[in-house]
Every structure is written in structure tokens, then in C-alpha cells.
């Protein structure tokens, strides 16, 4: 028999008390308040549309919330989910392009971000590395973990990405 919980009330399992649930919700709320804008900036650096970036971040917070009680480092997990969500979006776009579907054309805001336009000229790995390093202030070790590569790969992608970015900006 399924018991229904009235709207607005929390379902509390026998293992958790209402106090534990309230603390968990407050902690998640703090994470959301502190990390929402930085995560949108991070996603915006990886994908070129603000609306898509916000959707990726919302989906990431939903995944964090689902796993909240099992996470040791929710902030790190959140960043990883945002990066993976952005990479997934870029893969979908590439598939659409390859099979001949109409390409994604991001809306053109009045105030363009020329740095983001320049970053779009880099390879996906270089762009991701630079965005994580300079937009998200992540260390090489954190970037390597988020991207699933070795720290040496992060160093070389950063170096090559910065060199390529200089060329693009100078044009």
C-alpha cells in the first residue's frame, strides 16, 4: 500500500529524522545560493547559449539533490555534473550537424562576450580546460578529475589553448 504525502510535506524515512531532513535541505539551499551563478558562468563558458547553460546547471542541481545524502563533496560533484552536461550538449550538437539536422544557432545578445567568441575557436579540450581553469578557478588536479584525463594532459591543453587563444585574439 502506498501512502500519500500531502503536498508541501516531506516524506521522512525511518532512518532519518525531520531534523536531519531540515539540515540537509538547508545545506542544499546554501550550496544552491553560493554555487548557482558560478556554475552558470562555467556552463556559459562551455556552451554558447545562456539559456542552455542555465538548463545544464538546473539539471546538475537536480542530480546533486537526488544524491545529496550520499555525497561527500557536493560542490565537486556539482562541477563535474555541469562539465559533463555541457560536454553532452556539445556532443548532441555535433551529431545533429553530422546527420544534417538544422544546426543550433544561439541567440545573439546585444552585448557579445568577445572572450567567449574567441574560446569558441579552440578545440573542445582546450576550451574546456581554459574555462575550468579561469572561469571556475579549478586546480589542474580538479580539472583532470572533472575531465577524466591526467594532470599532464591538462597542462599541455592549457598551454596550447592559451597560445591558440593569443593567436585568435590578435587577429
Coordinates of C-alpha atoms in Angstrom, one line a residue:
X1 CA 0.0 0.0 0.0
X2 CA 1.4 3.4 -1.0
X3 CA 0.9 6.2 1.5
X4 CA 0.5 9.6 0.0
X5 CA 2.3 12.6 1.5
X6 CA 0.3 15.8 1.4
X7 CA 1.7 18.5 -0.9
X8 CA 4.4 20.6 0.8
X9 CA 5.3 18.0 3.4
X10 CA 8.5 16.0 3.4
X11 CA 8.5 12.2 3.3
X12 CA 10.7 11.0 6.1
X13 CA 12.1 7.5 6.0
X14 CA 12.5 5.6 9.3
X15 CA 16.3 6.1 9.2
X16 CA 16.2 9.9 9.0
X17 CA 14.6 12.3 11.4
X18 CA 12.8 15.5 10.5
X19 CA 15.7 17.5 11.9
X20 CA 18.2 15.6 9.6
X21 CA 15.9 16.3 6.6
X22 CA 15.7 20.0 7.6
X23 CA 19.5 20.3 7.9
X24 CA 20.0 18.5 4.6
X25 CA 17.6 20.9 2.9
X26 CA 19.3 23.9 4.4
X27 CA 22.7 22.7 3.4
X28 CA 21.5 22.2 -0.2
X29 CA 19.9 25.6 -0.2
X30 CA 23.3 27.2 0.8
X31 CA 25.0 25.2 -1.9
X32 CA 22.5 26.4 -4.4
X33 CA 22.8 30.1 -3.4
X34 CA 26.6 30.0 -3.3
X35 CA 27.2 28.0 -6.5
X36 CA 24.4 28.8 -8.9
X37 CA 26.0 31.9 -10.5
X38 CA 29.5 30.4 -10.7
X39 CA 28.1 27.2 -12.2
X40 CA 26.1 29.2 -14.8
X41 CA 29.3 31.1 -15.7
X42 CA 31.2 27.8 -16.0
X43 CA 28.5 26.3 -18.2
X44 CA 28.2 29.5 -20.3
X45 CA 31.9 29.3 -21.0
X46 CA 31.5 25.8 -22.3
X47 CA 28.3 26.2 -24.3
X48 CA 27.5 29.4 -26.2
X49 CA 23.9 30.0 -25.2
X50 CA 22.9 31.4 -21.7
X51 CA 19.6 29.5 -21.8
X52 CA 21.3 26.2 -22.4
X53 CA 23.9 26.9 -19.7
X54 CA 21.1 27.6 -17.2
X55 CA 19.3 24.4 -18.1
X56 CA 22.5 22.4 -17.7
X57 CA 23.0 23.9 -14.2
X58 CA 19.4 23.3 -13.2
X59 CA 19.8 19.6 -14.3
X60 CA 23.0 19.4 -12.4
X61 CA 21.5 20.7 -9.2
X62 CA 18.6 18.2 -9.6
X63 CA 21.2 15.3 -9.8
X64 CA 23.0 16.7 -6.7
X65 CA 19.8 16.9 -4.8
X66 CA 18.9 13.3 -5.7
X67 CA 22.2 12.1 -4.3
X68 CA 22.6 14.6 -1.5
X69 CA 22.7 12.2 1.4
X70 CA 25.4 10.1 -0.3
X71 CA 27.8 12.9 -1.4
X72 CA 31.0 13.7 0.5
X73 CA 31.8 16.7 -1.7
X74 CA 28.7 18.0 -3.3
X75 CA 30.4 21.1 -4.8
X76 CA 32.9 18.9 -6.6
X77 CA 30.2 16.6 -7.8
X78 CA 28.2 19.6 -9.0
X79 CA 31.1 20.9 -11.1
X80 CA 31.6 17.5 -12.6
X81 CA 28.0 17.2 -13.5
X82 CA 27.9 20.7 -15.1
X83 CA 31.0 19.9 -17.1
X84 CA 29.6 16.6 -18.2
X85 CA 26.3 18.2 -19.1
X86 CA 28.0 20.8 -21.2
X87 CA 30.0 18.1 -23.0
X88 CA 26.9 16.1 -23.6
X89 CA 25.2 19.2 -25.2
X90 CA 28.2 19.7 -27.4
X91 CA 28.2 16.1 -28.5
X92 CA 24.4 16.3 -29.3
X93 CA 25.1 19.3 -31.5
X94 CA 27.9 17.5 -33.3
X95 CA 25.6 14.6 -34.0
X96 CA 22.9 16.9 -35.3
X97 CA 25.4 18.6 -37.6
X98 CA 26.8 15.3 -38.9
X99 CA 23.4 13.8 -39.7
X100 CA 22.3 17.0 -41.4
X101 CA 19.8 18.3 -38.9
X102 CA 19.4 22.1 -38.6
X103 CA 22.4 23.4 -36.7
X104 CA 21.9 25.0 -33.3
X105 CA 22.2 28.8 -33.7
X106 CA 22.5 30.5 -30.3
X107 CA 20.6 33.8 -29.8
X108 CA 22.7 36.8 -30.4
X109 CA 22.7 39.1 -27.4
X110 CA 23.2 42.8 -27.8
X111 CA 26.3 42.7 -25.7
X112 CA 28.6 40.0 -27.0
X113 CA 31.3 38.4 -24.9
X114 CA 34.3 38.5 -27.2
X115 CA 36.3 36.3 -25.0
X116 CA 33.7 33.6 -25.3
X117 CA 33.7 34.1 -29.0
X118 CA 37.4 33.6 -29.1
X119 CA 37.2 30.5 -26.9
X120 CA 34.8 29.0 -29.4
X121 CA 37.7 28.9 -31.9
X122 CA 39.6 26.5 -29.8
X123 CA 39.4 22.7 -29.7
X124 CA 36.8 21.3 -27.2
X125 CA 39.5 20.0 -24.9
X126 CA 41.4 23.3 -24.9
X127 CA 38.2 25.3 -24.4
X128 CA 37.1 23.1 -21.5
X129 CA 40.5 23.3 -19.8
X130 CA 40.7 27.1 -20.0
X131 CA 37.1 27.6 -18.9
X132 CA 37.6 25.3 -15.9
X133 CA 40.9 27.0 -15.0
X134 CA 39.9 30.6 -15.4
X135 CA 36.1 30.7 -15.1
X136 CA 35.8 28.1 -12.4
X137 CA 39.2 28.7 -10.7
X138 CA 39.8 24.9 -10.5
X139 CA 43.3 23.5 -10.0
X140 CA 45.0 21.3 -12.5
X141 CA 44.2 18.2 -10.4
X142 CA 40.5 19.2 -10.1
X143 CA 40.3 19.8 -13.9
X144 CA 41.9 16.5 -14.6
X145 CA 39.4 14.8 -12.4
X146 CA 36.4 16.6 -13.9
X147 CA 37.6 15.9 -17.5
X148 CA 38.7 12.3 -16.8
X149 CA 42.3 13.0 -18.0
X150 CA 45.7 13.1 -16.5
X151 CA 47.1 16.3 -15.0
X152 CA 49.8 16.4 -17.7
X153 CA 47.1 16.5 -20.3
X154 CA 45.6 19.4 -18.5
X155 CA 48.9 21.3 -18.5
X156 CA 49.5 20.7 -22.2
X157 CA 45.9 21.6 -23.2
X158 CA 46.2 24.8 -21.1
X159 CA 49.5 25.8 -22.6
X160 CA 48.4 25.1 -26.2
X161 CA 45.0 26.6 -25.6
X162 CA 46.5 29.9 -24.3
X163 CA 48.8 30.0 -27.3
X164 CA 46.0 29.4 -29.7
X165 CA 43.8 32.0 -27.8
X166 CA 46.5 34.6 -28.2
X167 CA 46.6 34.0 -32.0
X168 CA 42.8 34.3 -32.2
X169 CA 42.6 37.4 -30.1
X170 CA 45.4 39.1 -32.2
X171 CA 43.5 38.5 -35.5

